[in-house]
Tab-separated table of C-alpha atoms in Angstrom:
chain	number	residue	atom	x	y	z
A	19	MET	CA	10.325	1.893	-25.161
A	20	VAL	CA	11.023	1.791	-21.425
A	21	GLU	CA	8.654	-0.273	-19.302
A	22	VAL	CA	7.645	1.482	-16.088
A	23	THR	CA	6.814	-0.603	-13.037
A	24	ARG	CA	4.274	0.916	-10.674
A	25	GLN	CA	5.898	1.963	-7.423
A	26	THR	CA	2.588	2.135	-5.563
A	27	ILE	CA	-0.415	-0.134	-5.144
A	28	THR	CA	-3.941	0.517	-3.947
A	29	ILE	CA	-5.016	-0.344	-0.432
A	30	ALA	CA	-7.244	-3.083	-1.893
A	31	GLU	CA	-4.214	-4.596	-3.692
A	32	ALA	CA	-2.126	-4.366	-0.508
A	33	ALA	CA	-4.903	-6.012	1.495
A	34	LYS	CA	-5.099	-8.869	-1.010
A	35	ALA	CA	-1.312	-9.325	-0.867
A	36	LEU	CA	-1.509	-9.408	2.941
A	37	GLY	CA	-4.359	-11.918	2.915
A	38	ILE	CA	-6.857	-9.602	4.569
A	39	GLY	CA	-10.129	-8.122	3.348
A	40	ARG	CA	-10.491	-4.770	1.631
A	41	ASN	CA	-12.256	-3.173	4.614
A	42	ALA	CA	-9.618	-4.512	7.019
A	43	GLY	CA	-6.974	-3.008	4.713
A	44	TYR	CA	-8.584	0.427	4.855
A	45	GLU	CA	-8.949	0.192	8.628
A	46	ALA	CA	-5.276	-0.822	9.003
A	47	ALA	CA	-4.209	2.064	6.756
A	48	HIS	CA	-6.321	4.493	8.808
A	49	ARG	CA	-4.635	3.226	12.007
A	50	GLY	CA	-1.194	3.625	10.400
A	51	GLU	CA	-0.490	-0.113	10.337
A	52	ILE	CA	-0.080	-0.065	6.548
A	53	PRO	CA	2.201	2.677	5.166
A	54	THR	CA	0.372	5.079	2.851
A	55	ILE	CA	0.880	8.259	0.880
A	56	LYS	CA	-1.817	10.599	-0.389
A	57	ILE	CA	-1.687	11.941	-3.925
A	58	GLY	CA	-4.637	14.174	-4.600
A	59	LYS	CA	-7.637	12.281	-3.284
A	60	ARG	CA	-6.012	8.872	-3.781
A	61	ILE	CA	-4.450	6.956	-0.921
A	62	LEU	CA	-1.709	4.632	-2.162
A	63	VAL	CA	0.699	2.173	-0.596
A	64	PRO	CA	4.356	2.517	-1.664
A	65	ARG	CA	5.670	-0.948	-2.577
A	66	ALA	CA	9.067	-0.254	-0.985
A	67	ALA	CA	7.512	0.807	2.337
A	68	LEU	CA	5.205	-2.229	2.402
A	69	ASP	CA	8.129	-4.572	1.655
A	70	LYS	CA	10.182	-2.896	4.398
A	71	MET	CA	7.289	-3.249	6.854
A	72	LEU	CA	6.902	-6.940	6.027
A	73	ARG	CA	10.630	-7.504	6.603
A	74	GLY	CA	10.178	-6.011	10.101
A	75	GLU	CA	12.407	-3.032	9.450
A	76	ALA	CA	11.696	0.314	11.099
A	77	ALA	CA	9.973	2.906	8.917
């Protein structure tokens, strides 16, 4: 059986990883400061894009 690693995290998980509150995470995502994608009604943060952002690389 192949183990699949999630390629996206929730905004709440991203906020926790960044050391900010959940509401601050949603506000940052709304302002475009945290990279997001929308799948259906869910707003998710791609791990690769977040890592790239944290390394200071252009989107």
